[in-house]
Amino acid sequence: ELSFNEAVELRHVMGIKVPVSRRDESNLVIHWPEFNPLVHIKAPAGTAWVVIQYIVATLDMVREGGHHYSSTNITIPYIDETMPEQEITFQNVTGTNCLVLIGMAIRYFRNTNQNNPVNIKRWKPAGIAGSFYN
């Protein structure tokens, strides 16, 4: 649970466990269970959308200079409704002798166009969501 922002930690705004696992030696899966954004994600007043950002960074610990990264976003309306479960798969991101770090950040937006972000430091959680070594 390494946090990149000392003003707020991911675990203080996420009221839901989102497991990260390896499907096999080369693929990672992030499994979002069914959840309600208003219940499970703390947000500042006036939030319309929440964007969850993921980045997967892989470092080959044997082959010098071997590295890879992938990223994706999940956009969630900040409403009082149940969101269905979903899986995010990162394919071919790891292999033998690789260190993998999965970073996660949450961004909040005040309008439906997502062009009015909340820029208060205590509402910019980011940290390590998972790590693996093959």
mmCIF file of C-alpha atoms in Angstrom:
data_model
loop_
_atom_site.group_PDB
_atom_site.id
_atom_site.type_symbol
_atom_site.label_atom_id
_atom_site.label_comp_id
_atom_site.label_asym_id
_atom_site.label_seq_id
_atom_site.Cartn_x
_atom_site.Cartn_y
_atom_site.Cartn_z
ATOM 1 C CA GLU A 1 0.000 0.000 0.000
ATOM 2 C CA LEU A 2 2.637 2.497 -1.062
ATOM 3 C CA SER A 3 1.043 5.916 -1.560
ATOM 4 C CA PHE A 4 2.465 8.600 -3.848
ATOM 5 C CA ASN A 5 0.534 11.427 -2.169
ATOM 6 C CA GLU A 6 1.062 11.900 1.559
ATOM 7 C CA ALA A 7 -2.054 14.089 1.764
ATOM 8 C CA VAL A 8 -4.322 11.088 1.051
ATOM 9 C CA GLU A 9 -3.951 7.321 0.687
ATOM 10 C CA LEU A 10 -5.921 5.144 -1.709
ATOM 11 C CA ARG A 11 -7.293 3.033 1.135
ATOM 12 C CA HIS A 12 -8.915 6.147 2.656
ATOM 13 C CA VAL A 13 -11.032 6.846 -0.435
ATOM 14 C CA MET A 14 -11.636 3.296 -1.715
ATOM 15 C CA GLY A 15 -14.185 1.372 0.333
ATOM 16 C CA ILE A 16 -13.932 -1.665 -1.916
ATOM 17 C CA LYS A 17 -11.227 -4.236 -2.489
ATOM 18 C CA VAL A 18 -10.147 -4.492 -6.119
ATOM 19 C CA PRO A 19 -7.961 -7.604 -6.444
ATOM 20 C CA VAL A 20 -5.064 -7.743 -8.885
ATOM 21 C CA SER A 21 -3.871 -11.194 -9.928
ATOM 22 C CA ARG A 22 -1.980 -13.084 -12.594
ATOM 23 C CA ARG A 23 -4.145 -15.046 -14.979
ATOM 24 C CA ASP A 24 -1.034 -16.894 -16.139
ATOM 25 C CA GLU A 25 2.674 -16.131 -16.488
ATOM 26 C CA SER A 26 2.207 -13.241 -18.943
ATOM 27 C CA ASN A 27 -1.228 -11.708 -18.227
ATOM 28 C CA LEU A 28 -2.549 -9.638 -15.297
ATOM 29 C CA VAL A 29 -6.182 -9.174 -14.297
ATOM 30 C CA ILE A 30 -7.775 -6.398 -12.255
ATOM 31 C CA HIS A 31 -11.169 -7.536 -10.997
ATOM 32 C CA TRP A 32 -13.680 -4.844 -10.052
ATOM 33 C CA PRO A 33 -16.566 -6.441 -8.144
ATOM 34 C CA GLU A 34 -20.091 -5.047 -8.307
ATOM 35 C CA PHE A 35 -20.166 -1.745 -6.372
ATOM 36 C CA ASN A 36 -22.002 1.536 -5.809
ATOM 37 C CA PRO A 37 -19.773 4.595 -6.454
ATOM 38 C CA LEU A 38 -21.478 6.766 -3.809
ATOM 39 C CA VAL A 39 -21.062 4.058 -1.188
ATOM 40 C CA HIS A 40 -17.622 2.703 -2.074
ATOM 41 C CA ILE A 41 -15.625 5.710 -3.341
ATOM 42 C CA LYS A 42 -15.234 8.879 -1.271
ATOM 43 C CA ALA A 43 -15.307 12.007 -3.398
ATOM 44 C CA PRO A 44 -15.487 15.760 -2.903
ATOM 45 C CA ALA A 45 -18.818 17.561 -3.080
ATOM 46 C CA GLY A 46 -19.987 18.219 -6.617
ATOM 47 C CA THR A 47 -18.219 15.232 -8.187
ATOM 48 C CA ALA A 48 -19.902 14.078 -11.425
ATOM 49 C CA TRP A 49 -17.331 11.552 -12.684
ATOM 50 C CA VAL A 50 -14.515 9.479 -11.232
ATOM 51 C CA VAL A 51 -11.692 8.259 -13.464
ATOM 52 C CA ILE A 52 -9.578 5.365 -12.228
ATOM 53 C CA GLN A 53 -6.192 5.295 -13.943
ATOM 54 C CA TYR A 54 -3.983 2.197 -14.045
ATOM 55 C CA ILE A 55 -0.436 1.765 -15.248
ATOM 56 C CA VAL A 56 1.477 -1.508 -15.333
ATOM 57 C CA ALA A 57 5.265 -1.219 -15.400
ATOM 58 C CA THR A 58 7.395 -4.307 -16.026
ATOM 59 C CA LEU A 59 11.144 -4.520 -15.488
ATOM 60 C CA ASP A 60 13.145 -7.496 -16.733
ATOM 61 C CA MET A 61 15.558 -8.263 -13.893
ATOM 62 C CA VAL A 62 17.921 -10.326 -16.095
ATOM 63 C CA ARG A 63 17.921 -8.644 -19.506
ATOM 64 C CA GLU A 64 19.429 -5.162 -19.187
ATOM 65 C CA GLY A 65 17.132 -2.456 -20.550
ATOM 66 C CA GLY A 66 14.141 -4.789 -20.721
ATOM 67 C CA HIS A 67 11.028 -2.921 -19.685
ATOM 68 C CA HIS A 68 7.438 -2.395 -20.734
ATOM 69 C CA TYR A 69 4.439 -0.352 -19.636
ATOM 70 C CA SER A 70 0.718 -0.361 -20.361
ATOM 71 C CA SER A 71 -2.059 1.872 -19.115
ATOM 72 C CA THR A 72 -5.833 2.149 -19.115
ATOM 73 C CA ASN A 73 -8.635 4.180 -17.512
ATOM 74 C CA ILE A 74 -12.049 3.345 -16.128
ATOM 75 C CA THR A 75 -14.605 6.156 -16.207
ATOM 76 C CA ILE A 76 -17.352 5.882 -13.602
ATOM 77 C CA PRO A 77 -20.357 8.197 -13.226
ATOM 78 C CA TYR A 78 -20.540 9.286 -9.597
ATOM 79 C CA ILE A 79 -24.159 8.283 -9.045
ATOM 80 C CA ASP A 80 -26.122 6.178 -6.596
ATOM 81 C CA GLU A 81 -26.425 3.072 -8.777
ATOM 82 C CA THR A 82 -24.863 -0.358 -8.726
ATOM 83 C CA MET A 83 -22.079 -0.772 -11.282
ATOM 84 C CA PRO A 84 -21.645 -4.283 -12.701
ATOM 85 C CA GLU A 85 -18.474 -6.214 -12.022
ATOM 86 C CA GLN A 86 -15.779 -6.021 -14.668
ATOM 87 C CA GLU A 87 -12.341 -7.368 -15.399
ATOM 88 C CA ILE A 88 -9.473 -5.445 -16.908
ATOM 89 C CA THR A 89 -6.850 -7.660 -18.517
ATOM 90 C CA PHE A 90 -3.323 -6.517 -19.297
ATOM 91 C CA GLN A 91 -2.038 -9.015 -21.861
ATOM 92 C CA ASN A 92 1.606 -9.971 -22.363
ATOM 93 C CA VAL A 93 2.921 -7.579 -19.712
ATOM 94 C CA THR A 94 5.171 -9.938 -17.775
ATOM 95 C CA GLY A 95 7.284 -13.043 -18.009
ATOM 96 C CA THR A 96 10.058 -14.962 -16.293
ATOM 97 C CA ASN A 97 12.400 -12.861 -14.121
ATOM 98 C CA CYS A 98 10.194 -9.781 -14.339
ATOM 99 C CA LEU A 99 9.170 -7.374 -11.601
ATOM 100 C CA VAL A 100 5.702 -5.923 -12.198
ATOM 101 C CA LEU A 101 4.250 -2.870 -10.454
ATOM 102 C CA ILE A 102 0.611 -1.866 -10.870
ATOM 103 C CA GLY A 103 -0.023 1.819 -10.125
ATOM 104 C CA MET A 104 -3.466 3.289 -9.564
ATOM 105 C CA ALA A 105 -4.681 6.889 -9.361
ATOM 106 C CA ILE A 106 -8.127 8.396 -8.880
ATOM 107 C CA ARG A 107 -9.186 11.639 -10.548
ATOM 108 C CA TYR A 108 -12.409 13.488 -9.804
ATOM 109 C CA PHE A 109 -14.328 15.714 -12.211
ATOM 110 C CA ARG A 110 -17.071 18.215 -11.403
ATOM 111 C CA ASN A 111 -18.906 18.132 -14.732
ATOM 112 C CA THR A 112 -20.014 15.621 -17.308
ATOM 113 C CA ASN A 113 -17.510 16.840 -19.933
ATOM 114 C CA GLN A 114 -14.628 15.843 -17.643
ATOM 115 C CA ASN A 115 -12.918 19.181 -18.269
ATOM 116 C CA ASN A 116 -13.280 20.505 -14.716
ATOM 117 C CA PRO A 117 -10.985 18.348 -12.538
ATOM 118 C CA VAL A 118 -10.716 18.612 -8.780
ATOM 119 C CA ASN A 119 -7.163 19.837 -8.192
ATOM 120 C CA ILE A 120 -7.012 19.767 -4.400
ATOM 121 C CA LYS A 121 -4.057 17.645 -3.283
ATOM 122 C CA ARG A 122 -6.094 15.670 -0.723
ATOM 123 C CA TRP A 123 -8.313 14.525 -3.606
ATOM 124 C CA LYS A 124 -5.468 13.140 -5.750
ATOM 125 C CA PRO A 125 -4.850 9.652 -4.361
ATOM 126 C CA ALA A 126 -2.311 7.488 -6.151
ATOM 127 C CA GLY A 127 -0.323 4.444 -5.149
ATOM 128 C CA ILE A 128 0.720 0.865 -5.823
ATOM 129 C CA ALA A 129 -2.306 -1.398 -6.311
ATOM 130 C CA GLY A 130 -0.282 -4.591 -6.713
ATOM 131 C CA SER A 131 3.110 -6.078 -7.493
ATOM 132 C CA PHE A 132 4.473 -9.423 -8.691
ATOM 133 C CA TYR A 133 7.773 -11.103 -9.421
ATOM 134 C CA ASN A 134 7.904 -14.089 -11.778
#
